[in-house]
Amino acid sequence: MAAGTGSGRTVSATFRPIRGWLLLPSWAIIGFFMVIPVLLMLVYSFLTKEFRGGVIWEPTLAAYDQFLFDRGLFGDEPPTIEWAYITIFIRSILQATGATLLCLLIGFPTAFFIATRPAHTRAIWLFLITIPYWVNLLIRTVSVRFLIRDNGPLNDFLLALGLVDQPLGLINTNFAVQLGLFYSYLPFMVLPIYAAVERYNFAFSEAASDLYAPKWTILRRIVIPVVKPGIIAGCILVFVPSLGAFLAPDLLGGAKTYMIGSLIEEQFKGNAGNWPFGAAASMILLSMVLVVLLFYARGQSREGA
Amino acid sequence: MTAAISLRDVRKTFGDFTALKAVSFDIADNEFFTLLGPSGCGKTTLLRLIAGFEGTTGGTIHLYGQEIEGLPPDRRPVNTVFQNYALFPHMTVQENIAFGLQMLKWPRADIAARVAEMVAMVRLGDFVHRKPAQMSGGQQQRVALARAMAPRPKVLLLDEPLSALDLKLRQEMRSELKRLQRETGITFIFVTHDQEEALSMSDRIAVMSAGEVQQIGRPSEIYEHPANRFVADFIGETNLIDATVEAVEGQIVTCRLPDGETVHALANRAASKGQSGTLSIRPERLTITRDPPPGESLKGVLGASTYLGTDTHYEVRLGPNLSLTARMQNAEDAALRLDEGDPVHVSIVAGAARFLVT
Ligand SMILES: Nc1ncnc2c1ncn2[C@@H]1O[C@H](COP(=O)(O)OP(=O)(O)OP(=O)(O)O)[C@@H](O)[C@H]1O
Ligand SMILES: [Mg+2]
């Protein structure tokens, strides 16, 4: 053991002068495509809007004020909360949560199924899961719209079977949006869980069964806790893009399902937009995501201890 | 008294591969019973059938008189120490040991008491809050043992539990296991492919090969009276020589070796004149002398020798087709200093040669 650690130290010592340089391209890419845009947004969110889109370089809190307060922070009377945008924000969180749960509900058994197939057929199953995703997201979302609209195949089918006597009216509902998000991001749930279940040692399940645990208890007490990192990764990978999504809410939802992604999208589209307001909304969204990730990281480090 | 485990014509096939062929035997209550055999002979398969992880292809298994075919593992009062321990990685030592008791819905206080008792038994007091990944192989092995014994199973199945340990620890754990088995009175079915382990720990041993039981008996029986050539060869070292029967006198046969010499041996079963078989003589039952000893002896030339500390291994060439290995204790006095090429006489300790009818 000691020898192993020693040689490891020697190698890293040898490479120390070069190591920084080797990482330079990665740092450059992360800096250019992640840090700079975020900083730019942060700066824009504190600037004054120009009418045809764009910004004027005059610092102001107007964008945040507009998002959070109805009677402004800087008026004579005490400020009141602006509920419209906060409502949109909370709705987005609920929608993203719904989509994540839907993905988990379908994705976990799917991943489990694939990971327990004979090794040589797993690649085929994984490929089958990803086939729809070779098609553009916009087209896939539109196709969901066609599938579930009032005179679409789903309703025709249910009507023909006599299961319903009038179309279900799925379109423009929260459920339609969640379905669209679910369809958009399912592989992000399946793949990390698959990776975790594939590494799972089924001798643990046998040991639990040997120690008098019935099937569901094994799933709850052994399998799920052991593959939990995969489940959490999947949930984050679905929740985060769902929270800021705008295609599914635009195409499958209506005014009542308006989400923050659409709100931000509109601020930057065409001439009617308000860049600082869009940037402020983005920063608020980003801080929420960071809070979620922080909780996750804290949970992880506590587990490791 | 009913047997702890009773196997009748138990068979197991995987596709068209037969892993077990009609295995039948009984294991008594409180017995330390060992399944011994080379890799791939079906030891783990047999344990898995008893534990219930696999169904039998044919035959019946009774546990204390009750037929257990069809009962899932969680309804069999049998616990397993797995070949690779299979400790739950997300649980501490304490939680691992308590798991079976929680599943059996023991009261909380009883669980705590039993876990403490188990932890003390396997001497893991300082480790109760550690997770398996933070422990050495030997410590993990003891957790696996404690976890499997905590629910007071009627039968404990141990699948090569010592194979991952180094020699010193393995020897310690042998006596430890034996002690635990005596103290708890639990029936142990212990799997190993290490014959020394089997001989030193077991009440009885079943020697298996290619899905069949070759012999069942006490360690001394298996060693002194192997039932066939496979057992003689697998257990301990031996000289195996093709031979034919010259004369029969009750259990004793006179057999002729390839170069024409004759030797008296105890036959493993009724033999008749002219029958062919194998002569088995343990190296430590051969004596090498310079001068012809009184009684039966064979003449030969000393070949290579290997010094082994307490003993020395000598090869003796008896003829063009025959050489023997003898194992002699190294004595203090150098009276019998033998060198390669010396003419010597080899005698067999009375009653030590075995003739195994083919
Ligand atoms: N699930 C299975 N499918 C196909 N063949 C199997 C299966 N399980 C075991 N076998 C075969 O059955 C035979 C007996 O296997 P088993 O695991 O019982 O051997 P073992 O005696 O425990 O060997 P070892 O000492 O190496 O652990 C082997 O040839 C093995 O390849
Ligand atoms: Mg095995």
XYZ file of C-alpha atoms and ligand atoms in Angstrom:
695
model
C 0.000 0.000 0.000
C 2.700 2.456 1.068
C 4.679 1.722 -2.073
C 1.627 2.467 -4.225
C 1.024 5.836 -2.587
C 4.710 6.679 -2.847
C 4.930 6.000 -6.568
C 1.697 7.961 -7.102
C 3.256 10.953 -5.403
C 6.378 10.702 -7.541
C 4.386 10.668 -10.763
C 2.249 13.648 -9.811
C 5.373 15.506 -8.687
C 6.969 14.832 -12.054
C 3.970 16.201 -13.885
C 3.241 19.150 -11.648
C 4.991 21.773 -13.824
C 3.171 20.606 -16.948
C -0.193 19.797 -15.417
C -1.444 23.371 -15.401
C -0.646 23.784 -19.074
C -2.299 20.504 -20.017
C -5.554 21.725 -18.520
C -5.381 25.046 -20.357
C -7.621 24.085 -23.309
C -10.313 22.816 -20.925
C -10.129 25.972 -18.864
C -10.250 28.082 -22.009
C -13.357 26.317 -23.295
C -15.138 26.399 -19.939
C -14.217 30.066 -19.562
C -15.283 31.041 -23.041
C -18.547 29.143 -23.248
C -19.654 29.081 -19.612
C -18.153 31.759 -17.440
C -18.200 34.634 -19.950
C -21.844 34.137 -21.045
C -23.023 33.875 -17.450
C -21.100 37.004 -16.489
C -22.517 38.749 -19.524
C -26.048 37.837 -18.455
C -25.309 38.974 -14.932
C -24.123 42.337 -16.228
C -27.025 42.704 -18.680
C -29.549 42.022 -15.935
C -28.382 45.217 -14.211
C -28.543 47.422 -17.338
C -31.307 49.527 -18.883
C -33.327 48.125 -21.762
C -33.256 49.481 -25.273
C -36.502 49.483 -27.192
C -35.493 47.396 -30.164
C -33.757 44.778 -28.053
C -30.270 45.241 -26.683
C -29.154 47.320 -23.724
C -28.096 50.800 -22.756
C -25.040 50.938 -20.478
C -26.797 52.523 -17.543
C -26.857 50.449 -14.356
C -30.282 49.893 -12.775
C -32.197 47.349 -10.692
C -35.267 47.840 -12.873
C -35.278 44.312 -14.315
C -35.283 42.605 -10.885
C -37.756 45.187 -9.654
C -40.093 44.350 -12.538
C -39.809 40.612 -11.905
C -40.335 40.656 -8.150
C -42.345 43.762 -7.235
C -45.605 45.217 -8.425
C -45.424 48.622 -6.775
C -41.766 49.298 -7.282
C -38.997 49.295 -4.743
C -38.297 52.916 -5.429
C -41.784 54.425 -5.258
C -43.160 56.497 -2.395
C -45.421 53.773 -1.059
C -44.154 50.468 0.429
C -43.459 47.916 -2.296
C -45.793 45.003 -2.992
C -44.890 41.664 -4.483
C -45.558 41.098 -8.172
C -47.141 37.628 -8.202
C -47.433 37.134 -11.977
C -43.827 36.170 -12.628
C -43.355 34.349 -9.345
C -46.423 32.289 -10.227
C -44.857 31.432 -13.578
C -41.691 30.511 -11.763
C -43.418 28.234 -9.245
C -45.466 26.661 -12.033
C -42.209 25.916 -13.876
C -40.815 24.192 -10.821
C -43.981 22.112 -10.460
C -44.002 21.214 -14.152
C -40.336 20.231 -14.072
C -40.958 18.187 -10.926
C -43.879 16.437 -12.608
C -41.819 15.665 -15.684
C -38.954 14.377 -13.515
C -41.271 12.076 -11.563
C -42.811 10.801 -14.806
C -39.328 10.108 -16.187
C -38.325 8.353 -12.962
C -41.487 6.239 -12.920
C -40.935 5.022 -16.471
C -37.157 5.371 -16.631
C -36.223 3.310 -13.562
C -37.986 0.095 -14.629
C -36.734 0.629 -18.188
C -33.126 1.060 -17.065
C -33.482 -1.909 -14.717
C -34.891 -4.022 -17.526
C -32.073 -3.139 -19.912
C -29.340 -3.624 -17.320
C -30.605 -7.123 -16.511
C -30.672 -8.347 -20.123
C -27.844 -10.610 -21.324
C -24.740 -8.484 -21.932
C -24.770 -8.779 -25.728
C -28.354 -7.503 -26.120
C -28.008 -4.459 -23.837
C -26.444 -2.289 -26.537
C -29.423 -3.005 -28.792
C -31.926 -2.002 -26.121
C -29.998 1.195 -25.400
C -29.902 1.985 -29.093
C -33.667 1.468 -29.358
C -34.192 3.941 -26.500
C -32.139 6.590 -28.276
C -33.630 6.155 -31.775
C -36.318 8.870 -31.414
C -33.633 11.281 -30.269
C -31.961 11.334 -33.647
C -34.942 13.435 -34.699
C -34.970 17.145 -33.910
C -36.560 18.100 -30.587
C -38.957 20.548 -32.256
C -40.305 17.887 -34.596
C -40.661 15.382 -31.774
C -42.586 17.890 -29.682
C -44.869 18.737 -32.609
C -45.474 15.038 -33.153
C -46.613 14.699 -29.535
C -49.044 17.503 -30.233
C -50.418 15.588 -33.210
C -50.671 12.415 -31.181
C -52.668 13.805 -28.281
C -54.791 16.545 -29.895
C -58.568 16.158 -29.872
C -58.833 14.571 -33.326
C -55.463 12.840 -33.126
C -54.724 9.107 -33.082
C -54.823 8.706 -29.299
C -58.308 10.133 -28.939
C -59.518 8.377 -32.122
C -58.297 5.129 -30.648
C -59.959 5.642 -27.275
C -63.193 6.756 -28.945
C -63.170 3.745 -31.279
C -62.709 1.416 -28.317
C -65.570 3.186 -26.572
C -63.405 3.918 -23.533
C -64.390 7.605 -23.721
C -67.380 9.252 -25.411
C -65.665 12.540 -26.160
C -62.037 13.556 -26.784
C -60.001 13.814 -23.594
C -58.958 17.396 -24.230
C -55.351 16.714 -23.311
C -53.826 19.505 -25.342
C -52.985 22.784 -23.605
C -52.982 21.175 -20.163
C -50.244 20.823 -17.573
C -50.239 17.122 -18.240
C -49.564 17.689 -21.952
C -46.571 19.844 -21.072
C -45.252 17.241 -18.643
C -45.742 14.552 -21.256
C -43.777 16.633 -23.751
C -40.968 17.241 -21.258
C -40.992 13.565 -20.321
C -40.615 12.621 -23.961
C -37.856 15.191 -24.469
C -35.660 14.106 -21.584
C -36.390 10.423 -20.842
C -32.940 9.159 -21.970
C -31.281 11.544 -19.505
C -33.044 9.548 -16.799
C -32.551 6.088 -18.288
C -28.835 6.284 -19.051
C -27.392 7.208 -15.632
C -29.710 4.750 -13.868
C -28.752 2.089 -16.382
C -25.076 2.724 -15.681
C -25.677 2.384 -11.936
C -27.812 -0.775 -12.167
C -25.324 -2.374 -14.535
C -22.632 -1.987 -11.889
C -24.995 -3.239 -9.170
C -23.904 -6.603 -7.770
C -26.980 -8.839 -7.699
C -25.330 -10.908 -4.982
C -26.557 -8.098 -2.664
C -30.132 -8.964 -3.605
C -29.470 -12.636 -3.025
C -27.909 -11.863 0.344
C -30.945 -9.788 1.314
C -33.276 -12.516 0.196
C -31.214 -15.012 2.187
C -31.716 -12.723 5.202
C -35.493 -13.000 4.895
C -36.222 -9.832 2.903
C -39.212 -10.070 0.530
C -38.890 -8.741 -3.046
C -40.175 -5.194 -2.540
C -38.142 -4.751 0.599
C -35.019 -5.725 -1.332
C -35.842 -3.059 -3.905
C -36.493 -0.420 -1.247
C -33.730 -1.215 1.251
C -30.930 -2.497 -1.002
C -31.289 -1.848 -4.732
C -32.527 1.756 -4.629
C -30.042 2.959 -1.986
C -27.123 1.360 -3.835
C -28.058 2.805 -7.251
C -29.134 6.147 -5.716
C -26.286 8.181 -7.253
C -27.574 7.151 -10.700
C -31.149 8.061 -9.772
C -30.114 11.475 -8.458
C -27.979 12.169 -11.507
C -30.914 11.231 -13.751
C -33.306 13.460 -11.806
C -30.954 16.439 -12.068
C -30.357 15.860 -15.765
C -34.122 15.872 -16.382
C -35.166 18.533 -13.869
C -32.684 21.210 -14.883
C -33.488 21.400 -18.622
C -37.211 20.899 -17.912
C -37.179 23.945 -15.666
C -35.974 26.208 -18.466
C -37.709 24.448 -21.357
C -39.831 26.493 -23.765
C -40.593 24.182 -26.697
C -42.902 21.819 -24.865
C -44.822 24.577 -23.047
C -45.112 26.630 -26.275
C -46.330 23.770 -28.436
C -48.303 21.634 -26.012
C -49.484 24.131 -23.419
C -51.498 27.291 -23.448
C -51.700 30.529 -21.489
C -52.348 28.590 -18.276
C -49.191 26.537 -18.618
C -46.834 29.381 -19.440
C -43.353 28.576 -18.125
C -40.292 30.637 -17.321
C -38.404 29.296 -20.354
C -41.005 30.824 -22.649
C -40.906 34.093 -20.733
C -37.139 34.323 -21.162
C -37.310 33.228 -24.791
C -39.749 36.044 -25.611
C -37.484 38.691 -24.100
C -34.768 37.890 -26.641
C -36.923 37.114 -29.677
C -37.769 39.804 -32.250
C -37.969 43.496 -31.407
C -40.499 43.384 -28.596
C -38.023 41.907 -26.140
C -36.520 43.257 -22.968
C -32.967 41.964 -22.628
C -32.261 43.041 -19.037
C -35.558 41.550 -17.890
C -34.784 38.265 -19.695
C -31.312 38.275 -18.202
C -32.682 38.898 -14.703
C -35.180 36.059 -15.074
C -32.319 33.819 -16.243
C -30.201 34.769 -13.242
C -33.069 33.984 -10.877
C -33.564 30.622 -12.628
C -29.841 29.924 -12.454
C -29.700 30.684 -8.751
C -32.582 28.279 -8.153
C -30.765 25.537 -10.067
C -27.613 26.245 -8.079
C -29.558 25.886 -4.847
C -30.818 22.467 -5.979
C -27.311 21.346 -6.951
C -25.896 22.648 -3.685
C -28.354 20.553 -1.693
C -27.341 17.569 -3.791
C -23.638 18.178 -3.259
C -24.158 18.575 0.484
C -26.123 15.328 0.616
C -23.345 13.566 -1.272
C -20.537 14.807 0.925
C -22.486 13.920 4.068
C -22.944 10.391 2.709
C -19.261 10.078 1.959
C -18.329 11.030 5.508
C -33.176 -38.226 14.728
C -34.035 -36.407 11.520
C -31.199 -35.222 9.366
C -30.554 -31.473 9.139
C -30.397 -31.723 5.387
C -31.421 -34.683 3.334
C -30.696 -34.724 -0.385
C -32.266 -37.356 -2.620
C -31.239 -37.668 -6.274
C -30.746 -33.919 -6.516
C -29.964 -32.926 -10.074
C -29.236 -29.567 -11.669
C -28.734 -28.737 -15.311
C -27.975 -25.390 -16.969
C -29.213 -25.749 -20.536
C -27.599 -28.964 -21.715
C -24.789 -28.783 -19.144
C -25.233 -31.034 -16.103
C -23.807 -29.359 -13.017
C -25.074 -31.968 -10.513
C -25.879 -35.613 -11.270
C -28.209 -37.351 -8.820
C -26.599 -36.267 -5.537
C -27.922 -38.056 -2.441
C -26.714 -37.787 1.145
C -27.740 -36.712 4.628
C -26.147 -34.108 6.870
C -26.691 -34.597 10.589
C -27.783 -31.964 13.075
C -24.838 -30.008 14.607
C -22.465 -31.414 12.047
C -19.557 -29.547 10.485
C -19.968 -30.890 6.989
C -17.599 -29.978 4.175
C -18.066 -30.090 0.425
C -14.636 -30.523 -1.095
C -13.758 -30.653 -4.753
C -11.893 -28.966 -7.573
C -13.106 -25.750 -9.174
C -16.278 -26.181 -11.200
C -17.367 -29.471 -9.610
C -20.725 -28.058 -8.463
C -20.094 -27.081 -4.824
C -21.550 -23.581 -5.127
C -24.415 -24.953 -7.202
C -25.337 -27.388 -4.429
C -25.258 -24.609 -1.815
C -27.441 -22.403 -4.026
C -29.999 -25.186 -4.317
C -30.097 -25.576 -0.522
C -30.329 -21.796 0.009
C -33.064 -21.560 -2.625
C -31.381 -19.200 -5.126
C -31.862 -21.835 -7.813
C -34.502 -24.516 -8.264
C -33.568 -28.165 -8.611
C -33.945 -29.887 -11.975
C -34.898 -33.095 -10.173
C -34.832 -34.783 -6.773
C -35.842 -33.519 -3.344
C -34.248 -31.548 -0.525
C -35.550 -31.897 3.024
C -34.613 -29.535 5.843
C -35.226 -31.169 9.230
C -37.808 -33.419 7.623
C -39.601 -30.629 5.761
C -39.561 -30.569 1.979
C -38.277 -27.131 0.929
C -38.645 -27.280 -2.850
C -40.516 -24.185 -4.005
C -39.817 -22.158 -0.847
C -38.071 -18.870 -1.768
C -34.775 -18.065 0.019
C -36.463 -15.648 2.410
C -38.663 -18.448 3.763
C -35.872 -20.948 4.430
C -34.269 -20.975 7.899
C -30.862 -21.171 6.245
C -28.262 -18.399 5.964
C -25.295 -18.038 3.674
C -21.801 -16.616 3.947
C -21.134 -15.752 0.328
C -17.974 -16.479 -1.609
C -17.397 -12.715 -2.007
C -19.242 -11.778 1.203
C -21.867 -9.595 -0.574
C -21.994 -7.152 2.341
C -24.434 -4.294 1.778
C -22.105 -1.445 0.787
C -24.376 1.390 1.964
C -24.820 -0.013 5.457
C -22.464 0.001 8.421
C -21.289 -3.197 10.074
C -24.005 -2.809 12.659
C -26.709 -2.274 10.059
C -25.504 -5.227 8.016
C -25.718 -7.538 11.013
C -29.113 -6.169 12.075
C -30.676 -6.523 8.622
C -31.827 -10.138 8.905
C -33.222 -9.519 12.382
C -35.192 -6.499 11.162
C -36.621 -8.624 8.367
C -37.691 -11.210 10.939
C -39.365 -8.343 12.854
C -37.461 -8.889 16.064
C -38.187 -6.254 18.728
C -35.787 -3.331 18.632
C -34.158 -4.076 21.979
C -33.567 -7.717 21.063
C -31.939 -6.677 17.801
C -29.562 -4.326 19.594
C -28.643 -7.030 22.091
C -28.115 -9.679 19.417
C -26.005 -7.345 17.251
C -23.818 -6.527 20.244
C -23.457 -10.220 20.970
C -22.482 -10.983 17.364
C -20.034 -8.084 17.211
C -18.356 -9.381 20.354
C -18.324 -12.925 19.000
C -16.411 -11.967 15.850
C -14.386 -9.308 17.728
C -15.397 -6.323 15.627
C -16.179 -3.953 18.479
C -14.154 -1.078 17.047
C -15.703 -1.319 13.608
C -19.460 -1.208 14.170
C -19.856 2.171 12.484
C -17.624 1.436 9.503
C -18.850 0.597 6.051
C -17.596 -2.552 4.275
C -15.365 -0.577 1.892
C -13.419 0.731 4.884
C -12.410 -2.703 6.126
C -9.882 -5.398 5.287
C -10.823 -8.712 3.713
C -10.562 -10.566 7.003
C -12.745 -8.038 8.792
C -15.345 -8.178 6.022
C -15.313 -11.933 6.263
C -16.126 -11.733 9.951
C -18.964 -9.284 9.291
C -20.386 -11.700 6.721
C -20.181 -14.464 9.292
C -21.853 -12.377 11.996
C -24.571 -11.240 9.614
C -25.370 -14.804 8.594
C -25.314 -16.183 12.143
C -27.294 -13.389 13.805
C -30.765 -14.744 12.899
C -29.870 -18.132 14.459
C -30.290 -20.151 11.274
C -30.756 -23.900 11.560
C -28.143 -24.414 8.892
C -25.292 -22.105 7.900
C -23.898 -22.357 4.393
C -20.340 -21.112 3.922
C -19.013 -20.778 0.388
C -15.206 -20.704 0.497
C -15.277 -17.988 3.155
C -11.540 -18.187 3.781
C -10.295 -18.193 0.203
C -9.674 -14.431 0.047
C -7.550 -14.354 3.200
C -3.809 -14.676 3.556
C -2.348 -17.867 4.995
C -1.901 -16.663 8.578
C -5.385 -15.204 8.871
C -6.840 -18.255 7.187
C -5.325 -20.534 9.813
C -6.636 -18.325 12.603
C -10.111 -18.259 11.104
C -10.153 -22.053 10.786
C -10.024 -22.590 14.512
C -12.309 -19.585 14.997
C -14.970 -21.105 12.748
C -14.639 -24.479 14.388
C -15.068 -22.842 17.812
C -18.149 -20.899 16.668
C -19.711 -24.035 15.252
C -19.172 -25.953 18.513
C -20.458 -23.112 20.681
C -23.592 -22.392 18.654
C -24.438 -25.939 17.644
C -25.504 -24.700 14.211
C -25.135 -27.172 11.369
C -22.368 -25.892 9.064
C -22.096 -26.774 5.405
C -18.685 -25.527 4.425
C -17.447 -25.360 0.856
C -13.776 -25.397 0.000
C -11.356 -26.644 -2.582
C -8.531 -26.630 -0.033
C -8.069 -30.173 1.252
C -6.056 -29.126 4.290
C -8.890 -26.847 5.353
C -11.382 -29.673 4.885
C -9.318 -32.237 6.789
C -8.609 -29.960 9.735
C -12.107 -28.609 10.340
C -14.731 -31.113 9.310
C -16.722 -33.774 11.084
C -17.392 -35.294 7.695
C -16.325 -34.468 4.143
C -18.067 -35.081 0.844
C -15.499 -35.201 -1.950
C -17.071 -34.068 -5.220
C -15.943 -34.183 -8.787
C -17.738 -33.231 -11.990
C -21.154 -32.955 -10.341
C -20.928 -36.247 -8.466
C -20.126 -37.184 -4.887
C -17.091 -39.459 -4.947
C -16.917 -40.294 -1.255
C -18.369 -39.215 2.076
C -16.633 -39.869 5.333
C -14.683 -38.614 8.312
C -11.396 -36.876 7.400
C -9.288 -39.884 8.475
C -11.512 -42.253 6.497
C -11.173 -40.170 3.392
C -7.418 -39.938 3.801
C -6.738 -43.529 4.863
C -9.360 -45.314 2.820
C -10.013 -43.364 -0.361
C -12.901 -44.855 -2.312
C -11.314 -44.407 -5.710
C -8.384 -43.043 -7.606
C -9.826 -39.519 -7.807
C -10.177 -39.208 -4.025
C -6.741 -40.714 -3.377
C -5.207 -38.242 -5.788
C -7.179 -35.177 -4.685
C -6.698 -35.578 -0.934
C -3.088 -35.247 0.077
C -0.135 -36.507 -1.904
C 0.104 -40.054 -3.077
C 1.928 -42.441 -5.413
C -0.527 -43.874 -7.924
C 0.650 -46.973 -9.748
C -1.244 -49.081 -12.269
C -1.349 -52.677 -11.010
C -3.102 -56.012 -11.547
C -4.313 -58.487 -8.940
C -2.168 -61.625 -8.576
C -3.866 -63.225 -5.613
C -6.714 -62.440 -3.220
C -6.852 -63.281 0.462
C -9.939 -61.722 2.021
C -9.482 -57.937 1.905
C -5.782 -58.229 1.133
C -4.639 -58.524 -2.470
C -1.239 -59.235 -3.892
C -0.739 -56.961 -6.843
C 1.821 -56.891 -9.597
C 3.477 -53.625 -10.571
C 4.506 -52.677 -14.147
C 8.064 -53.910 -13.703
C 7.062 -57.240 -12.189
C 7.453 -56.582 -8.449
C 4.608 -57.604 -6.152
C 3.146 -55.692 -3.214
C 0.456 -56.526 -0.656
C -2.321 -53.993 -0.346
C -5.767 -53.489 1.188
C -8.426 -53.474 -1.532
C -11.136 -50.798 -1.414
C -13.724 -53.433 -2.388
C -13.961 -57.079 -3.393
C -11.348 -57.795 -6.042
C -10.715 -60.885 -8.116
C -7.595 -62.382 -9.658
C -6.528 -60.687 -12.891
C -8.449 -57.481 -12.163
C -6.645 -54.220 -12.887
C -6.659 -51.166 -10.703
C -4.501 -48.559 -9.025
C -2.118 -48.947 -6.138
C -2.019 -45.895 -3.869
C 0.763 -45.334 -1.342
C 1.237 -42.106 0.606
C 4.827 -40.742 0.449
C 5.075 -40.529 4.239
C 4.299 -44.262 4.537
C 7.407 -45.197 2.604
C 10.740 -45.799 4.320
C 14.066 -45.584 2.531
C 17.034 -47.607 3.838
C 20.495 -48.430 2.517
C 20.360 -52.039 3.715
C 17.485 -54.372 2.922
C 14.986 -54.131 5.800
C 13.315 -57.226 7.249
C 10.131 -58.074 5.335
C 8.770 -56.785 2.053
C 10.817 -54.155 0.251
C 11.561 -52.845 -3.233
C 14.997 -52.158 -4.650
C 15.728 -48.892 -6.407
C 18.043 -46.007 -7.088
C 17.710 -42.646 -5.378
C 16.706 -39.792 -7.665
C 16.254 -36.099 -6.999
C 15.431 -34.886 -3.493
C 13.640 -31.774 -2.296
C 14.344 -30.336 1.133
C 11.156 -29.098 2.841
C 12.243 -28.135 6.354
C 10.772 -30.793 8.574
C 10.759 -33.349 5.756
C 12.624 -34.221 2.610
C 11.000 -35.549 -0.550
C 12.966 -38.281 -2.313
C 12.321 -39.704 -5.700
C 13.237 -43.383 -6.003
C 13.518 -45.072 -9.417
C 12.426 -48.698 -9.095
C 12.596 -49.640 -12.748
C 12.243 -48.283 -16.243
C 8.496 -47.692 -15.820
C 8.193 -46.900 -12.163
C 9.377 -44.369 -9.664
C 7.981 -43.454 -6.244
C 8.025 -40.366 -4.085
C 8.909 -40.898 -0.449
C 8.667 -38.326 2.305
C 11.011 -38.781 5.247
C 11.340 -36.707 8.363
C 14.687 -34.964 8.647
C 16.501 -36.413 11.610
C 19.153 -34.728 13.702
C 21.793 -37.418 13.086
C 23.219 -37.625 9.627
C 23.452 -41.449 9.811
C 21.091 -41.711 6.857
C 22.637 -39.226 4.494
C 21.418 -40.156 1.052
C 22.783 -38.916 -2.230
C 21.421 -39.034 -5.720
C 22.368 -42.277 -7.456
C 22.717 -44.334 -4.227
C 21.202 -47.816 -4.389
C 18.410 -48.005 -1.764
C 15.586 -50.167 -0.497
C 12.048 -48.857 -0.145
C 9.645 -50.494 2.282
C 5.973 -49.769 2.799
C 4.688 -49.237 6.345
C 2.589 -52.274 7.201
C -1.028 -51.952 6.025
C -0.473 -48.592 4.323
C -0.829 -49.602 0.669
C -4.299 -49.382 -0.901
C -5.490 -51.161 -3.992
C -8.259 -49.228 -5.750
C -10.355 -51.376 -8.060
C -11.053 -49.520 -11.280
N -25.918 -20.059 -14.063
C -25.145 -20.972 -14.700
N -25.275 -21.190 -16.025
C -24.506 -22.105 -16.655
N -23.573 -22.853 -16.058
C -23.382 -22.685 -14.743
C -24.156 -21.722 -13.994
N -23.748 -21.776 -12.709
C -22.774 -22.715 -12.664
N -22.556 -23.267 -13.878
C -21.583 -24.324 -14.187
O -21.764 -25.369 -13.284
C -20.517 -25.908 -12.886
C -20.410 -25.917 -11.385
O -20.303 -24.580 -10.933
P -20.122 -24.199 -9.410
O -20.192 -22.741 -9.308
O -21.078 -24.989 -8.595
O -18.640 -24.701 -9.169
P -17.822 -24.692 -7.814
O -17.629 -26.121 -7.453
O -18.457 -23.828 -6.803
O -16.433 -24.103 -8.297
P -15.445 -23.030 -7.576
O -14.600 -23.812 -6.640
O -14.648 -22.512 -8.715
O -16.280 -21.998 -6.905
C -19.438 -25.067 -13.562
O -18.945 -25.791 -14.673
C -20.171 -23.834 -14.011
O -19.640 -23.376 -15.237
Mg -17.961 -21.891 -5.982
